[in-house]
Coordinates of C-alpha atoms in Angstrom, one line a residue:
M1 CA 0.0 0.0 0.0
S2 CA 2.7 2.5 0.8
D3 CA 5.9 3.4 -1.0
T4 CA 7.5 5.8 1.6
R5 CA 7.5 5.7 5.4
T6 CA 8.8 8.1 8.0
V7 CA 8.7 7.3 11.7
T8 CA 8.7 10.2 14.1
D9 CA 7.8 11.2 17.6
G10 CA 6.0 14.2 16.1
I11 CA 8.9 15.8 14.2
P12 CA 9.4 14.3 10.8
A13 CA 12.8 13.2 9.5
Q14 CA 12.0 14.0 5.9
P15 CA 12.7 17.5 4.6
G16 CA 9.7 19.8 4.0
P17 CA 8.2 23.2 4.8
S18 CA 7.9 24.5 8.3
E19 CA 4.6 25.4 9.9
A20 CA 5.2 29.1 9.1
E21 CA 5.7 28.2 5.5
F22 CA 2.5 26.3 5.5
A23 CA 0.7 29.3 7.0
R24 CA 1.8 31.4 4.1
G25 CA 0.2 28.9 1.7
S26 CA 1.3 26.9 -1.3
E27 CA 4.2 28.2 -3.4
E28 CA 2.5 26.8 -6.5
P29 CA 0.6 29.3 -8.6
V30 CA -3.1 29.8 -8.4
S31 CA -4.5 29.0 -11.8
G32 CA -6.4 31.2 -14.1
V33 CA -10.0 31.9 -13.2
D34 CA -12.1 31.4 -10.2
P35 CA -15.6 29.7 -10.5
L36 CA -17.9 32.1 -12.4
D37 CA -15.2 34.6 -12.9
A38 CA -14.8 35.9 -9.4
D39 CA -11.6 37.7 -8.4
P40 CA -8.8 35.1 -8.3
A41 CA -7.0 37.0 -5.6
E42 CA -9.9 36.3 -3.3
V43 CA -10.0 32.6 -4.0
I44 CA -8.2 29.7 -2.4
A45 CA -7.1 27.3 -5.2
G46 CA -8.9 24.0 -4.6
A47 CA -11.5 25.3 -2.2
G48 CA -14.4 23.0 -2.4
P49 CA -14.8 20.2 -5.0
L50 CA -13.2 21.9 -8.1
A51 CA -9.7 20.9 -9.0
R52 CA -7.5 23.2 -11.1
P53 CA -4.1 22.9 -12.8
G54 CA -1.2 23.6 -10.4
E55 CA -3.0 22.7 -7.2
R56 CA -1.3 20.4 -4.7
A57 CA -2.9 17.0 -4.4
T58 CA -4.0 15.9 -0.9
V59 CA -5.5 12.5 -1.8
R60 CA -4.8 10.8 -5.1
L61 CA -6.8 7.7 -4.8
R62 CA -5.6 5.7 -7.8
D63 CA -1.9 5.4 -8.9
G64 CA -1.3 6.4 -12.5
A65 CA -4.8 7.7 -13.2
E66 CA -4.4 11.1 -14.9
E67 CA -8.2 11.7 -14.6
D68 CA -8.0 11.4 -10.8
S69 CA -7.3 15.1 -10.3
P70 CA -6.3 16.7 -6.9
R71 CA -9.3 17.2 -4.7
Y72 CA -8.3 19.9 -2.2
A73 CA -5.7 22.6 -1.6
P74 CA -3.9 22.8 1.7
E75 CA -5.2 26.3 2.3
W76 CA -8.8 25.0 2.0
L77 CA -8.1 22.2 4.6
Q78 CA -6.7 24.8 7.0
L79 CA -9.7 27.1 6.5
R80 CA -12.2 24.3 7.2
E81 CA -10.5 22.8 10.2
G82 CA -12.5 24.7 12.8
A83 CA -15.8 23.9 11.2
D84 CA -14.8 20.3 10.9
A85 CA -13.9 20.1 14.6
A86 CA -17.2 21.7 15.7
A87 CA -19.2 19.3 13.4
R88 CA -17.7 15.9 14.2
A89 CA -20.1 13.8 16.2
Q90 CA -19.0 13.7 19.8
E91 CA -21.6 11.0 20.6
L92 CA -19.6 8.4 18.6
L93 CA -16.6 8.7 21.0
E94 CA -18.1 6.8 23.9
P95 CA -18.9 3.6 21.9
L96 CA -15.5 3.9 20.3
R97 CA -13.7 4.3 23.7
I98 CA -15.5 1.2 25.0
R99 CA -14.4 -0.9 22.0
L100 CA -10.8 0.4 22.2
A101 CA -10.6 -0.4 25.9
D102 CA -11.6 -4.0 25.1
L103 CA -9.1 -4.5 22.3
P104 CA -6.6 -7.3 22.9
G105 CA -3.0 -6.1 23.3
R106 CA -4.1 -2.7 24.4
T107 CA -1.2 -2.6 26.9
G108 CA 1.1 -1.5 24.0
G109 CA -1.0 1.5 23.2
L110 CA -3.3 2.3 20.3
V111 CA -2.2 2.2 16.6
V112 CA -4.4 4.6 14.5
H113 CA -4.3 4.7 10.7
D114 CA -5.5 8.1 9.4
L115 CA -6.4 7.7 5.7
G116 CA -6.0 10.7 3.4
C117 CA -4.8 12.7 6.5
G118 CA -4.2 16.0 4.6
T119 CA -2.9 18.5 7.2
G120 CA -3.6 16.1 10.1
S121 CA -6.8 17.7 11.4
M122 CA -8.3 14.4 12.5
G123 CA -5.4 13.6 14.7
R124 CA -5.4 17.0 16.3
W125 CA -9.1 16.5 17.1
L126 CA -9.2 12.9 18.1
A127 CA -5.9 12.1 19.8
P128 CA -6.5 14.5 22.8
R129 CA -9.9 12.8 23.3
L130 CA -8.6 9.3 23.7
D131 CA -6.7 7.9 26.6
G132 CA -3.4 6.0 26.5
A133 CA -0.3 6.0 24.4
Q134 CA -1.0 6.3 20.7
H135 CA 0.9 5.8 17.5
W136 CA -0.7 7.5 14.5
V137 CA 0.1 6.2 10.9
L138 CA -0.7 9.1 8.6
H139 CA -1.5 8.2 5.0
D140 CA -1.5 10.6 2.1
R141 CA 0.0 11.1 -1.3
D142 CA 1.3 14.6 -0.8
P143 CA 4.7 14.7 1.1
Y144 CA 4.2 18.4 1.8
L145 CA 1.0 17.7 3.7
L146 CA 2.4 14.7 5.4
H147 CA 5.2 16.8 6.7
F148 CA 2.9 19.4 8.1
A149 CA 0.6 16.8 9.6
A150 CA 3.5 15.3 11.5
V151 CA 4.9 18.6 12.7
A152 CA 1.5 19.8 13.9
S153 CA 0.4 16.5 15.4
P154 CA -0.6 16.4 19.1
R155 CA 2.1 15.3 21.5
S156 CA -0.1 13.8 24.3
A157 CA -3.4 11.9 24.8
A158 CA -6.3 12.9 27.0
D159 CA -4.6 11.3 30.0
G160 CA -1.1 12.5 29.2
G161 CA -0.1 9.4 27.3
R162 CA 2.5 9.8 24.6
V163 CA 1.5 10.3 20.9
S164 CA 3.9 9.4 18.2
V165 CA 3.5 9.6 14.4
E166 CA 4.5 7.7 11.3
T167 CA 3.9 9.0 7.8
R168 CA 3.2 6.9 4.7
R169 CA 2.8 7.9 1.1
G170 CA 0.6 5.6 -0.9
D171 CA -2.7 4.7 -2.4
V172 CA -5.5 4.6 0.2
A173 CA -7.8 2.8 -2.2
R174 CA -5.6 -0.3 -2.0
L175 CA -5.9 -0.9 1.7
T176 CA -5.6 -4.6 2.8
P177 CA -6.0 -6.4 6.1
D178 CA -2.2 -7.0 6.0
A179 CA -1.7 -3.2 6.0
L180 CA -3.8 -3.0 9.1
T181 CA -2.0 -5.7 11.1
G182 CA -1.8 -4.5 14.6
A183 CA -4.1 -1.5 14.0
S184 CA -6.5 -0.4 16.7
L185 CA -8.5 2.1 14.6
V186 CA -8.9 3.4 11.1
T187 CA -10.0 7.1 10.7
A188 CA -10.7 9.4 7.8
S189 CA -12.3 12.7 7.2
A190 CA -14.2 13.8 4.0
L191 CA -13.0 10.6 2.2
L192 CA -15.9 8.2 1.7
D193 CA -17.6 10.5 -0.8
V194 CA -14.6 10.5 -3.2
L195 CA -14.5 6.6 -3.3
T196 CA -16.2 4.2 -5.6
R197 CA -18.4 1.3 -4.5
E198 CA -15.6 -1.1 -5.0
E199 CA -13.2 1.0 -3.0
I200 CA -15.6 1.3 -0.1
G201 CA -16.0 -2.5 -0.2
T202 CA -12.2 -2.8 -0.1
L203 CA -12.0 -0.5 2.9
A204 CA -14.8 -2.4 4.8
A205 CA -13.2 -5.8 4.0
A206 CA -9.8 -4.6 5.2
C207 CA -11.2 -3.3 8.5
A208 CA -13.3 -6.4 9.0
G209 CA -10.4 -8.7 8.2
A210 CA -8.3 -6.9 10.8
G211 CA -11.1 -6.6 13.3
C212 CA -10.4 -2.9 13.3
P213 CA -13.0 -0.2 14.1
A214 CA -13.4 2.6 11.6
L215 CA -14.4 6.2 12.4
L216 CA -15.1 7.9 9.1
T217 CA -16.3 11.5 9.5
L218 CA -17.6 14.4 7.5
S219 CA -18.9 12.6 4.4
V220 CA -21.1 14.8 2.2
A221 CA -24.8 14.1 2.7
G222 CA -26.1 16.0 -0.3
R223 CA -28.3 18.4 1.7
V224 CA -27.8 22.2 2.1
E225 CA -29.9 24.7 4.0
L226 CA -29.3 28.4 3.2
G227 CA -31.0 31.3 4.9
P228 CA -32.5 33.4 3.5
S229 CA -33.6 30.9 0.9
D230 CA -33.5 31.4 -2.9
P231 CA -35.5 29.7 -5.6
L232 CA -32.2 28.4 -7.2
D233 CA -31.0 26.6 -4.0
A234 CA -32.6 23.2 -4.9
E235 CA -31.4 23.3 -8.5
I236 CA -27.8 24.1 -7.5
T237 CA -27.9 21.4 -4.9
E238 CA -29.1 18.8 -7.4
A239 CA -26.5 19.7 -9.9
F240 CA -23.7 19.7 -7.3
N241 CA -24.8 16.2 -6.1
A242 CA -24.7 15.0 -9.7
H243 CA -21.2 16.4 -10.1
Q244 CA -20.1 14.5 -7.0
R245 CA -21.2 11.2 -8.5
R246 CA -19.3 11.6 -11.7
G247 CA -16.8 9.0 -12.8
G248 CA -18.4 6.3 -10.5
L249 CA -17.7 8.2 -7.3
L250 CA -20.4 7.8 -4.7
G251 CA -20.7 11.4 -3.5
P252 CA -23.8 11.8 -1.2
D253 CA -24.5 8.0 -1.6
A254 CA -21.3 7.0 0.1
V255 CA -22.5 6.7 3.7
T256 CA -25.4 4.5 2.7
E257 CA -23.0 2.3 0.7
A258 CA -20.5 2.1 3.5
C259 CA -23.2 1.2 6.0
E260 CA -24.2 -1.7 3.8
A261 CA -20.6 -2.8 3.1
F262 CA -19.6 -2.9 6.8
A263 CA -22.9 -4.5 7.9
E264 CA -22.5 -7.3 5.3
R265 CA -19.1 -8.1 6.9
G266 CA -20.6 -8.4 10.4
A267 CA -19.9 -4.9 11.7
T268 CA -22.2 -2.9 14.0
V269 CA -22.6 0.5 12.3
H270 CA -23.6 3.9 13.9
V271 CA -24.3 7.0 11.8
V272 CA -24.8 10.4 13.2
P273 CA -25.3 13.8 11.4
S274 CA -22.3 16.1 11.5
P275 CA -23.4 19.4 9.9
W276 CA -21.3 22.5 9.3
R277 CA -23.3 25.4 10.9
L278 CA -21.9 28.5 9.3
G279 CA -22.8 32.1 10.3
P280 CA -21.0 35.5 10.3
A281 CA -18.0 34.2 12.2
E282 CA -17.3 31.7 9.5
S283 CA -17.8 34.0 6.5
A284 CA -14.4 33.3 5.0
L285 CA -15.1 29.6 4.9
T286 CA -18.7 30.1 3.7
A287 CA -17.5 32.3 0.8
Q288 CA -14.9 29.8 -0.4
W289 CA -17.4 26.9 0.0
L290 CA -20.0 28.9 -2.0
R291 CA -17.6 29.4 -4.9
G292 CA -16.7 25.7 -5.1
W293 CA -20.3 24.5 -4.6
V294 CA -21.8 26.8 -7.3
G295 CA -18.8 26.2 -9.6
A296 CA -19.2 22.5 -9.5
A297 CA -23.0 22.8 -10.2
V298 CA -22.2 24.9 -13.3
E299 CA -19.6 22.5 -14.4
Q300 CA -22.2 19.8 -14.2
R301 CA -24.9 21.8 -15.9
P302 CA -23.4 24.7 -18.0
E303 CA -26.9 26.0 -18.8
L304 CA -27.1 27.2 -15.2
R305 CA -24.2 29.6 -15.7
E306 CA -26.2 32.8 -16.2
P307 CA -28.6 32.4 -13.3
A308 CA -25.8 31.0 -11.2
E309 CA -23.7 34.2 -11.7
R310 CA -26.5 36.3 -10.2
Y311 CA -27.0 33.8 -7.5
L312 CA -23.4 33.6 -6.4
R313 CA -23.0 37.4 -6.5
E314 CA -26.0 37.8 -4.2
R315 CA -24.9 35.0 -1.9
L316 CA -21.4 36.4 -1.5
A317 CA -22.8 39.9 -0.8
A318 CA -25.0 38.5 1.9
C319 CA -22.1 36.5 3.3
A320 CA -19.9 39.6 3.4
A321 CA -22.7 41.5 5.2
G322 CA -23.0 38.8 7.8
E323 CA -26.6 38.0 6.7
L324 CA -26.1 34.5 5.3
R325 CA -26.6 31.3 7.4
A326 CA -25.6 27.9 5.9
V327 CA -26.1 24.4 7.2
I328 CA -24.1 21.9 5.1
Q329 CA -25.1 18.4 6.0
H330 CA -22.4 15.7 6.6
S331 CA -22.5 12.3 8.2
D332 CA -20.1 10.6 10.6
L333 CA -19.9 6.8 10.6
L334 CA -18.5 4.5 13.2
A335 CA -18.1 0.8 12.2
L336 CA -17.3 -1.8 14.9
P337 CA -16.4 -5.1 13.3
R338 CA -16.1 -8.2 15.3
P339 CA -12.7 -8.6 16.9
A340 CA -10.3 -10.4 14.6
S341 CA -10.2 -13.4 17.0
A342 CA -14.0 -13.7 16.8
A343 CA -14.1 -13.0 13.1
S344 CA -11.7 -15.9 12.5

């Protein structure tokens, strides 16, 4: 599954940018035109679902597939981290803690595999909420982001236990039970909806084969509530959802498919809503999300371009004035397979 590994206690051995360099943003150029011709200076490359030339990849799911374009820019991941942290379903932590406490071999600490880790936001959120020593294995295809994720990883668990980090570059769609040997938990954020049915089956099979729980958060649910409402809301949502399903990806169908895949392999599955709730305090995130959301809808249905230009201008103006509220629905999934000893 992986072609490069770096083991660290939180400070990576491989060269790469510092946290300050990350904060300044990518050195790569922002490409041509923002969705619907907005000012490129105001736009984060890769914000939302649109990929553009010159953007850094965070997750490339399939080796050698030119059509598998980069999904997100690092600046977008940094901008959304606060909303992600607020949205993740806290109620899934208790059943997860109970399962982890009962794992055989727990005396050696937890081993957590974070798939498509990006800048490491999942580890920063979850590691301080779990007890005991932890070793996080961070998977991504972008060494720049792996470096930052390792540098910015937490150093201690909820009870003061030590947290260490290992980075791996590789193809997360090729996960196998062997790759999860010794794993206590698999995590991912905003990953399921960019997988195919076959890839979700592969993930479920790997976790079930290893008897390893999976906490898979912030999958797109395909529902958006904007206030004040606009007659074009439903049409933009429908076009965006169709865009997310292109090329065999599951988009808003991913959580349903994952529930079925894990359940078929004997896992107990919990699903809880994890919506972004965006108001005036999150206006920068809302504006970037709007551009990506509307841009994807127009890419899917070019005939929407003219009304969408008006729609986006008005929405961005309301956002800047602190008058726009947005609830963007996601789902968090916790799958608890039978322990490996029971499964075998």
